[in-house]
Short mmCIF file of C-alpha atoms and ligand atoms in Angstrom, two decimals:
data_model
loop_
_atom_site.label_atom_id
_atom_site.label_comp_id
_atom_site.label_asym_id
_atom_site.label_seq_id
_atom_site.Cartn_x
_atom_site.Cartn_y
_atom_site.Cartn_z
CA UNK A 1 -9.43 82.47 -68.20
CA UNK A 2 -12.91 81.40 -66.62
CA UNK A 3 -16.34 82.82 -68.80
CA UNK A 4 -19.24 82.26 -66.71
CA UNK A 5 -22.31 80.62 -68.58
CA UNK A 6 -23.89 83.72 -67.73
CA UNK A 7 -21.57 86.36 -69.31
CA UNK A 8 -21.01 83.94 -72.14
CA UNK A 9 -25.41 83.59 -72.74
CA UNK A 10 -24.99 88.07 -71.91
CA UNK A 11 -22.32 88.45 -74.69
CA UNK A 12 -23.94 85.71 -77.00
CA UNK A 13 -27.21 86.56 -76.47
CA UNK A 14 -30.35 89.55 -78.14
CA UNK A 15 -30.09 91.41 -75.19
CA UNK A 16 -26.20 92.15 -75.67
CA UNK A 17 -26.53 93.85 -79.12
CA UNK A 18 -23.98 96.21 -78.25
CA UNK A 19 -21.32 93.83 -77.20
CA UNK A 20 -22.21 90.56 -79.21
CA UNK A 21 -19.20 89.52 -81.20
CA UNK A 22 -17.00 92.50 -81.29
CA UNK A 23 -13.38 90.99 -81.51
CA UNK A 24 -13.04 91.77 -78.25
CA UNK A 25 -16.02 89.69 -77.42
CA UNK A 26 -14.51 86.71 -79.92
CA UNK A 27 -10.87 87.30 -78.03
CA UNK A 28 -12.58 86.38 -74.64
CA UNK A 29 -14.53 83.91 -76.09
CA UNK A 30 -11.00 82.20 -77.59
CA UNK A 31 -9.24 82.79 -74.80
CA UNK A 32 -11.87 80.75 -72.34
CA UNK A 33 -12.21 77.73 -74.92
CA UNK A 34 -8.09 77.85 -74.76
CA UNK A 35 -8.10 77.48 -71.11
CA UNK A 36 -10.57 74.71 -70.90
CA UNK A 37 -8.76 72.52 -72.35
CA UNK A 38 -8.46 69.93 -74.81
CA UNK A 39 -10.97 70.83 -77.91
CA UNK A 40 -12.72 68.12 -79.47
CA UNK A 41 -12.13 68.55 -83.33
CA UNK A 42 -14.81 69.77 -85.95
CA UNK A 43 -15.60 67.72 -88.84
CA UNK A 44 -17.45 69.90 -91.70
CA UNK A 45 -19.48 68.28 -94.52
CA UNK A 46 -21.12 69.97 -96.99
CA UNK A 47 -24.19 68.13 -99.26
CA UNK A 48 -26.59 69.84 -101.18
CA UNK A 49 -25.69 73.81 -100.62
CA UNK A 50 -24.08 76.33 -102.85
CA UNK A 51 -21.18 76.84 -100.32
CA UNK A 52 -22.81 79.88 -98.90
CA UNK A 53 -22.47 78.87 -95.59
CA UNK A 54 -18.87 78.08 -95.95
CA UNK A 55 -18.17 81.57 -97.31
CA UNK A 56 -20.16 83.24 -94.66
CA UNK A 57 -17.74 81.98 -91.99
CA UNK A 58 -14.67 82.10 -93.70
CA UNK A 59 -15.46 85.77 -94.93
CA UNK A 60 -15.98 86.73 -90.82
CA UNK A 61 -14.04 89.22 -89.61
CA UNK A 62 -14.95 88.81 -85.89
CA UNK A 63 -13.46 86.07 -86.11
CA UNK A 64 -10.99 86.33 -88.92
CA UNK A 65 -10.64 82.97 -90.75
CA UNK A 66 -7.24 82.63 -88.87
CA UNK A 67 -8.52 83.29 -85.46
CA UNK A 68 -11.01 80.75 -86.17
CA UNK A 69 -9.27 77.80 -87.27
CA UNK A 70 -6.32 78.37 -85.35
CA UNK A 71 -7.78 79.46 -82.00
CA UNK A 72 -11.35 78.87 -81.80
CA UNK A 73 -12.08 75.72 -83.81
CA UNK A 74 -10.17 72.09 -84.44
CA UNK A 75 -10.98 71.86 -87.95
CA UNK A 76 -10.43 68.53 -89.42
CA UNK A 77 -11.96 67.85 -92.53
CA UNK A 78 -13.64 70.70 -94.78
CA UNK A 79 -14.06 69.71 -97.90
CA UNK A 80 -13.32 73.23 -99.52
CA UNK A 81 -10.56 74.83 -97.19
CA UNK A 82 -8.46 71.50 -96.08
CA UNK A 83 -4.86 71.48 -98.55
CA UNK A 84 -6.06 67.36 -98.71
CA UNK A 85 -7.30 66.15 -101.36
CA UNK A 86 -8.67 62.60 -102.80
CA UNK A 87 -7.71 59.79 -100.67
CA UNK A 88 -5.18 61.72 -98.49
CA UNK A 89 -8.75 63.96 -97.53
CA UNK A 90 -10.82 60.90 -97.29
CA UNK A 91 -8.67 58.77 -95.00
CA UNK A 92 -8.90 61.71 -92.53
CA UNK A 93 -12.79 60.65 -92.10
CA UNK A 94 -12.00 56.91 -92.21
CA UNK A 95 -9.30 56.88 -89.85
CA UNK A 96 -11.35 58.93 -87.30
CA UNK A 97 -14.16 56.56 -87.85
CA UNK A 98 -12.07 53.68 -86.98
CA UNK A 99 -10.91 55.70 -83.75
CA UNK A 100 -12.42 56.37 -80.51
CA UNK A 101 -11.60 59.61 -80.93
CA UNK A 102 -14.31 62.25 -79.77
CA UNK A 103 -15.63 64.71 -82.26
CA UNK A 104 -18.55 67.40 -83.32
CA UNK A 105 -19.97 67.32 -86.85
CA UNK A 106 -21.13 70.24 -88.69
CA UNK A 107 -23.27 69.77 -91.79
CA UNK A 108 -24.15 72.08 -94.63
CA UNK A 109 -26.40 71.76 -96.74
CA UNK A 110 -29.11 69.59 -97.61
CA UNK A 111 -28.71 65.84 -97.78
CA UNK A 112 -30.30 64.25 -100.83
CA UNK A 113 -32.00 60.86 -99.85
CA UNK A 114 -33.77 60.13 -103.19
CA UNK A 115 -32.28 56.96 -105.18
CA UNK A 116 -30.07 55.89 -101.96
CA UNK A 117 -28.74 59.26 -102.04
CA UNK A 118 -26.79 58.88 -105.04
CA UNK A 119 -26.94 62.38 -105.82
CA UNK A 120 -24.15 63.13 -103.69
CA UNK A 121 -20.99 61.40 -103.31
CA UNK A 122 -17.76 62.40 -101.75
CA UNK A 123 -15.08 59.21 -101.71
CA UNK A 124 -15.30 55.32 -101.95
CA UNK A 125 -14.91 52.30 -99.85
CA UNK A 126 -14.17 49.09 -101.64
CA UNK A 127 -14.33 50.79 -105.30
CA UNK A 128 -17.49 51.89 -104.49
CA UNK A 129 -18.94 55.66 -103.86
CA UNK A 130 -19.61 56.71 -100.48
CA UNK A 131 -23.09 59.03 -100.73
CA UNK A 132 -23.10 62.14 -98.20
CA UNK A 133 -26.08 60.70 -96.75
CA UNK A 134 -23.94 57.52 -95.78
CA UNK A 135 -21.16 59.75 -94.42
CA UNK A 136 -23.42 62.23 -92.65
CA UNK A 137 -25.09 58.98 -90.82
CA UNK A 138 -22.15 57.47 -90.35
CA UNK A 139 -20.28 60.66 -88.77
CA UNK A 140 -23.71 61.45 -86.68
CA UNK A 141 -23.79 57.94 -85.09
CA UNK A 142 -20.52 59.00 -83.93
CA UNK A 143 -20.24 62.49 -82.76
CA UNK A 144 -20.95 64.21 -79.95
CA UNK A 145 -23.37 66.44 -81.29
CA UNK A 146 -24.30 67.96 -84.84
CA UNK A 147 -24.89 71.07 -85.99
CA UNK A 148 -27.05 71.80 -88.81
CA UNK A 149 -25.58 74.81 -90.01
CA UNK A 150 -27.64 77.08 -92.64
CA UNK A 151 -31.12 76.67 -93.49
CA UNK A 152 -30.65 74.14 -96.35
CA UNK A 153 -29.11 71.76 -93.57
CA UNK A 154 -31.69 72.89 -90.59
CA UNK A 155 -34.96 72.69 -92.21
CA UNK A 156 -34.44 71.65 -95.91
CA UNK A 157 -34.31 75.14 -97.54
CA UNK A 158 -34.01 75.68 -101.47
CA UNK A 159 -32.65 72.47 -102.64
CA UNK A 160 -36.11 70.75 -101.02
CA UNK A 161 -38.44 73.46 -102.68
CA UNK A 162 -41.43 72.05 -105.07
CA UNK A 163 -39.96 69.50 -107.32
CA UNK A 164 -37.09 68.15 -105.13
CA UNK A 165 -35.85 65.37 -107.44
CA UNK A 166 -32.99 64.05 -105.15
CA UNK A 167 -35.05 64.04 -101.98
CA UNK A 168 -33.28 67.00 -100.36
CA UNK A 169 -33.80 66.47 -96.51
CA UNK A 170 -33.13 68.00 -93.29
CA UNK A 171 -30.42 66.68 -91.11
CA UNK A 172 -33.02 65.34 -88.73
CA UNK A 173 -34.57 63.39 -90.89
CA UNK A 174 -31.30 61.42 -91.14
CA UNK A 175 -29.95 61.30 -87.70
CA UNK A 176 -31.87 60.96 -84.49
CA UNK A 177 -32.95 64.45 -83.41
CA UNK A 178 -32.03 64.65 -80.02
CA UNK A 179 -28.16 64.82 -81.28
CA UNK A 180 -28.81 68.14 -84.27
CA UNK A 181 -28.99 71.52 -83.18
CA UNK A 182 -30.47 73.74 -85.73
CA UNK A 183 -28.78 77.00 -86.73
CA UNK A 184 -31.01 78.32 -89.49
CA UNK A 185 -30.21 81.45 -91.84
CA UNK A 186 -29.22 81.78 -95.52
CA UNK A 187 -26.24 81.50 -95.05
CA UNK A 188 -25.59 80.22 -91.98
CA UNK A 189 -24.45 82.65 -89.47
CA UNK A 190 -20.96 82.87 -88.66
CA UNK A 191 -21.43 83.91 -84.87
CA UNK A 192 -24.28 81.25 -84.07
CA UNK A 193 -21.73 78.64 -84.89
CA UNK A 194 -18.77 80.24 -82.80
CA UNK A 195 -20.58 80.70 -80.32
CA UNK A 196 -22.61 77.63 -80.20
CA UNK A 197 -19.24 75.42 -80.76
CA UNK A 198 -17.53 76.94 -77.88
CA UNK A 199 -21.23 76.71 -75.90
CA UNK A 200 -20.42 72.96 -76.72
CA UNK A 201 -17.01 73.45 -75.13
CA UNK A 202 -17.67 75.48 -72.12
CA UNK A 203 -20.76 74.04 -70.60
CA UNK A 204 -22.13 71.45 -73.33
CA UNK A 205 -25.79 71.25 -75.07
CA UNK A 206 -26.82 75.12 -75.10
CA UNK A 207 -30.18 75.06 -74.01
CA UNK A 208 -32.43 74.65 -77.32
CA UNK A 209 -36.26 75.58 -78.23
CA UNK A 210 -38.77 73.65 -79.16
CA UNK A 211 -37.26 73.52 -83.02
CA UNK A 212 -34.21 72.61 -81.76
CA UNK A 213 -32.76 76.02 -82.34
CA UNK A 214 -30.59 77.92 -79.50
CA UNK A 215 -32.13 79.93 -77.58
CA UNK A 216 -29.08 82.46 -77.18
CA UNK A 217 -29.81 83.30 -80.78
CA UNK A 218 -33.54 82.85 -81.75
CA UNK A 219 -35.67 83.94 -78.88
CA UNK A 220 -36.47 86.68 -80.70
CA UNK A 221 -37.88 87.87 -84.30
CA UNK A 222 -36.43 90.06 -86.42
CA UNK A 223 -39.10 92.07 -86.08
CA UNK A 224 -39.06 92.02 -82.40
CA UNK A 225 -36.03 95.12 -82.84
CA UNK A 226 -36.68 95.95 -85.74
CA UNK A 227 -35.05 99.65 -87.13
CA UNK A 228 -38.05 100.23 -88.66
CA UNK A 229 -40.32 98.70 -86.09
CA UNK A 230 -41.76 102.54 -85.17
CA UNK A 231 -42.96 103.10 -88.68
CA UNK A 232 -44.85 99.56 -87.95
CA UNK A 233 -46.52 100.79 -84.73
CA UNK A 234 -47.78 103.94 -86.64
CA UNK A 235 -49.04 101.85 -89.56
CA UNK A 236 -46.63 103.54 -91.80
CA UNK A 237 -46.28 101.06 -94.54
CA UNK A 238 -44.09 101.16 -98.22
CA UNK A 239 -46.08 100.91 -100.95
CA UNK A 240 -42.73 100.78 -103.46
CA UNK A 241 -39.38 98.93 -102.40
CA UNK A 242 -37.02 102.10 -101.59
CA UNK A 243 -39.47 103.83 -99.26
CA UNK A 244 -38.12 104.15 -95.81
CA UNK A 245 -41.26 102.79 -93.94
CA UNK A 246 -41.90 99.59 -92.73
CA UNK A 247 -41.74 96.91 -95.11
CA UNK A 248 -44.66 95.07 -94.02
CA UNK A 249 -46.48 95.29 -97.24
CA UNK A 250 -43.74 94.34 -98.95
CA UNK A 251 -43.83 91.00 -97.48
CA UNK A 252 -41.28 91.40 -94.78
CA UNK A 253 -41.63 87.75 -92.90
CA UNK A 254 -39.82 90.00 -89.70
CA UNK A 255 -42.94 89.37 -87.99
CA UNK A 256 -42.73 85.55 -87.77
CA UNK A 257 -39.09 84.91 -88.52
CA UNK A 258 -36.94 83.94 -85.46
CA UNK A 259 -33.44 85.69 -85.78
CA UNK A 260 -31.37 87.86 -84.50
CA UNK A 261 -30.37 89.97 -87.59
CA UNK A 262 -31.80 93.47 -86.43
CA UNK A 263 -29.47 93.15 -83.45
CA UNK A 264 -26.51 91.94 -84.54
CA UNK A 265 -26.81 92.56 -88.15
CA UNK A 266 -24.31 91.00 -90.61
CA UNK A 267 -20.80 91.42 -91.60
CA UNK A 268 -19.49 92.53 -88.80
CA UNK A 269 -22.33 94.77 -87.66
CA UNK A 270 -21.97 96.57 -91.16
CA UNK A 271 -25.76 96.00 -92.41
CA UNK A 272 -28.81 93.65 -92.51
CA UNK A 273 -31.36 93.63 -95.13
CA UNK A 274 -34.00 95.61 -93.74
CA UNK A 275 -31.17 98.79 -93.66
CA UNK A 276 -30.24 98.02 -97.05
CA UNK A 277 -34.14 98.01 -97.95
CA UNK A 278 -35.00 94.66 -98.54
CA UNK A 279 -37.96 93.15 -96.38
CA UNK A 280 -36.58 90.62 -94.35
CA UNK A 281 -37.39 86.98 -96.73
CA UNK A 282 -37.33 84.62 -93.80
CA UNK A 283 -34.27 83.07 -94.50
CA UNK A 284 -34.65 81.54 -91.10
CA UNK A 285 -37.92 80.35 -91.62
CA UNK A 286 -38.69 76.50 -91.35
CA UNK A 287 -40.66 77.32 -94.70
CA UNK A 288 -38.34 79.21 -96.40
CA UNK A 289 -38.05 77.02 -99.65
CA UNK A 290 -38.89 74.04 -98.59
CA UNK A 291 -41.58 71.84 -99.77
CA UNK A 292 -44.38 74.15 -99.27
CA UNK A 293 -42.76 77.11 -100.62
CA UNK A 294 -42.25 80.98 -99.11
CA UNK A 295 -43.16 83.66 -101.52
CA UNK A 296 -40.72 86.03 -101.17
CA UNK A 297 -42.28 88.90 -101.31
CA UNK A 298 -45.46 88.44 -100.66
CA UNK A 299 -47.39 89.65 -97.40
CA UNK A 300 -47.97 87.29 -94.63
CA UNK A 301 -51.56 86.42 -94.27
CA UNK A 302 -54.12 87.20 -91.10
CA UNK A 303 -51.74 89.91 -89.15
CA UNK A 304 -52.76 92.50 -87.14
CA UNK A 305 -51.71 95.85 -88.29
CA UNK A 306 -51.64 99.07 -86.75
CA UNK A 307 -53.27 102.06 -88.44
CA UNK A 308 -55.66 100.03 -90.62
CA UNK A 309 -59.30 100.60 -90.01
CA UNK A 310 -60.40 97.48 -87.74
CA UNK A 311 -56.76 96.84 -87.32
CA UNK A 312 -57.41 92.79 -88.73
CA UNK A 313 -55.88 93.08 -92.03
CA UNK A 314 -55.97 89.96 -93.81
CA UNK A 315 -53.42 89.44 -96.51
CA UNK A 316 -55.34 90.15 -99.90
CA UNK A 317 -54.27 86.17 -100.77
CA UNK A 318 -52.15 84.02 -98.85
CA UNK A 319 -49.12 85.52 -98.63
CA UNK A 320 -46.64 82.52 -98.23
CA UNK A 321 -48.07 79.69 -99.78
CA UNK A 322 -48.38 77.24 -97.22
CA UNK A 323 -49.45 73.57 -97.53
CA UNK A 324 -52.51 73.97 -95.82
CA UNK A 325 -55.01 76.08 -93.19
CA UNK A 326 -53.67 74.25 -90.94
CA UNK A 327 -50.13 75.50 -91.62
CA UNK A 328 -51.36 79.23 -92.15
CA UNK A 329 -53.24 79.14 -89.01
CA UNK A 330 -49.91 78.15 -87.17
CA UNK A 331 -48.01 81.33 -89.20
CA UNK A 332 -51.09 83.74 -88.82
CA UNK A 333 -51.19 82.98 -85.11
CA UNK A 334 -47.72 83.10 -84.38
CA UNK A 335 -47.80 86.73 -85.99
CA UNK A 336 -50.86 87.56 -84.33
CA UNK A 337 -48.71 86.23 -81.16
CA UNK A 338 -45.94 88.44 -81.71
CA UNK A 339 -47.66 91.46 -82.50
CA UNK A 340 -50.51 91.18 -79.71
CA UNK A 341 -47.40 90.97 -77.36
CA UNK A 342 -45.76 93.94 -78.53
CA UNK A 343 -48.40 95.91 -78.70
CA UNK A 344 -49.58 95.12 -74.72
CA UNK A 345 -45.64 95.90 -74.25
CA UNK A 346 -45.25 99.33 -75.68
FE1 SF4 B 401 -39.19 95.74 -89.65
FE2 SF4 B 401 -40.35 94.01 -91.27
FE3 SF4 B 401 -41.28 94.33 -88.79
FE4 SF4 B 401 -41.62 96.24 -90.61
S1 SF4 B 401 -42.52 94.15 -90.63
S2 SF4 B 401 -40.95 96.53 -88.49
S3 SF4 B 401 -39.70 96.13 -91.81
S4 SF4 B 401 -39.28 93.49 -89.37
FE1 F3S B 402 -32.55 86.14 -93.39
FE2 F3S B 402 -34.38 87.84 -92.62
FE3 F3S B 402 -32.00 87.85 -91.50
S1 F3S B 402 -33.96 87.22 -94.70
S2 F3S B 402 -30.67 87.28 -93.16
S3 F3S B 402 -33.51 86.19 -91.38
S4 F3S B 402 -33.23 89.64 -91.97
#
């Protein structure tokens, strides 16, 4: 069965909330990537993460695990799901690198470089251990594209906050950037790399902004359709977490984080954190973590905000500590950006 790019970017994309990844949409999706063809396997590696990522897609119910693996997705190698183990896993990744075969890498996780990237091992070649680094530029040479999947992997994340003693780096500071596509989020979301895989599949490189990002999922904030986005407008602000106001105050990074949580919300369209009454953290963010460090809860500096007198609130101190003015100008005005627009839109 045929999916035209433009259903598929419809049903993938912001402005499809209703739709986006039902099972239905995931059985269409399936049954398209079926019908074109011969799939080019998946290998997953996973550095410097906490497995979150891994769990967020195996824990999907549109699609189910099954669905995925069996129907969607040629897995072949995951460290934590494959029945292989030791050199029976390993050979899988040797043999394929001593094949022509054609093949997509997903990363999770950070990738320490520090010390030759001896933090993280997985295997050995002549007696002697094989660093993730190694494998991850190894694999990346050879793939047809990688996917950063989860913040930690896209940008850095936690395991390259302040202090950072094993050099935890982005994949694209490891492989040449024109091959990674960025899917940020902590964890990774499981519908960004469906759908971006069978983007791959269908009608190759999805088209990708200027952070390498697609643009199917992260045109838009979080803010952008926002729940509590009316409260905003009236300047309607919690003072205490539990309120049912806009979090703004709170530190909700909505405002400058690129996502599409408030549309297509999480497990399954169950929740997101804003409905369970947690500001949005910026999970997304390039500085969540990260060298320069996101206070969580703190409020964003220099935004415009409706219903305070000269509507120019500035943050009482910089809200996420950035690295310098130049870096808070960028956040302030891409706020200022965002809400400017909305407000000449509504
Ligand atoms: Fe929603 Fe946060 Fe924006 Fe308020 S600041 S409308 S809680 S995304
Ligand atoms: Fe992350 Fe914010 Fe979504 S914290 S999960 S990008 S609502």
């Amino acid at each position: 069965m045929s999916l035209s790019r433009r259903r598929f970017l419809q049903m993938m994309g912001a402005s499809a909330a209703a739709t986006a990844m039902t099972p239905t949409v995931l059985t269409r999706v399936a049954e398209a990537v079926q019908a074109s063809g011969a799939w080019y396997p998946v290998v997953w590696l996973q550095g410097q993460s906490d497995t979150g990522c891994s769990e967020s897609l195996l824990n999907t119910l549109a699609p189910n695990v099954v669905d995925l693996v069996t129907e969607i997705v040629d897995l072949k190698f995951h460290q934590t799901v494959m029945a292989a183990q030791g050199h029976l896993a390993i050979s899988v990744l040797d043999d394929l690198l001593a094949s022509e075969e054609k093949f997509l890498l997903v990363v999770e996780g950070a990738v320490p470089t520090a010390h030759g990237g001896a933090y993280s091992t997985m295997g050995e070649r002549d007696g002697k251990k094989v660093t993730f680094l190694q494998w991850v530029q190894d694999l990346g040479a050879r793939a047809e594209a990688v996917v950063a999947f989860g913040t930690c992997s896209a940008f850095g994340g936690i395991p390259a906050a302040e202090g950072n003693v094993t050099g935890a780096s982005p994949v694209t500071d490891v492989l040449p950037e024109q091959k990674v596509i960025r899917l940020p989020s902590c964890p990774g979301r499981p519908h960004h790399l469906v759908g971006t895989l069978a983007h791959l599949k269908l009608y190759g490189m999805p088209e990708l902004d200027e952070l390498r990002r697609p643009k199917m999922f992260f045109s838009l904030t979080n803010h952008d359709n926002c729940e509590r986005r009316p409260f905003f407008e009236r300047g309607d602000y919690a003072h205490h977490f539990g309120e049912h106001k806009c979090m703004y105050l709170l530190g909700c990074k909505g405002p400058i984080t690129h996502n599409d949580c408030s549309q297509h919300q999480w497990n399954s369209r169950v929740n997101w954190p804003v409905r369970g009454g947690s500001p949005c953290v910026g999970c997304a963010h390039p500085l969540f973590g990260g060298p320069r460090g996101n206070a969580l809860y703190e409020q964003l500096p220099e935004i415009q905000v409706p219903g305070f007198a000269g509507l120019e609130a500035k943050a009482d101190k910089a809200a996420i500590v950035l690295a310098g003015a130049a870096a808070a100008g960028i956040a302030a005005h891409a706020v200022g950006r965002a809400v400017t627009k909305n407000k000449k839109e509504s």
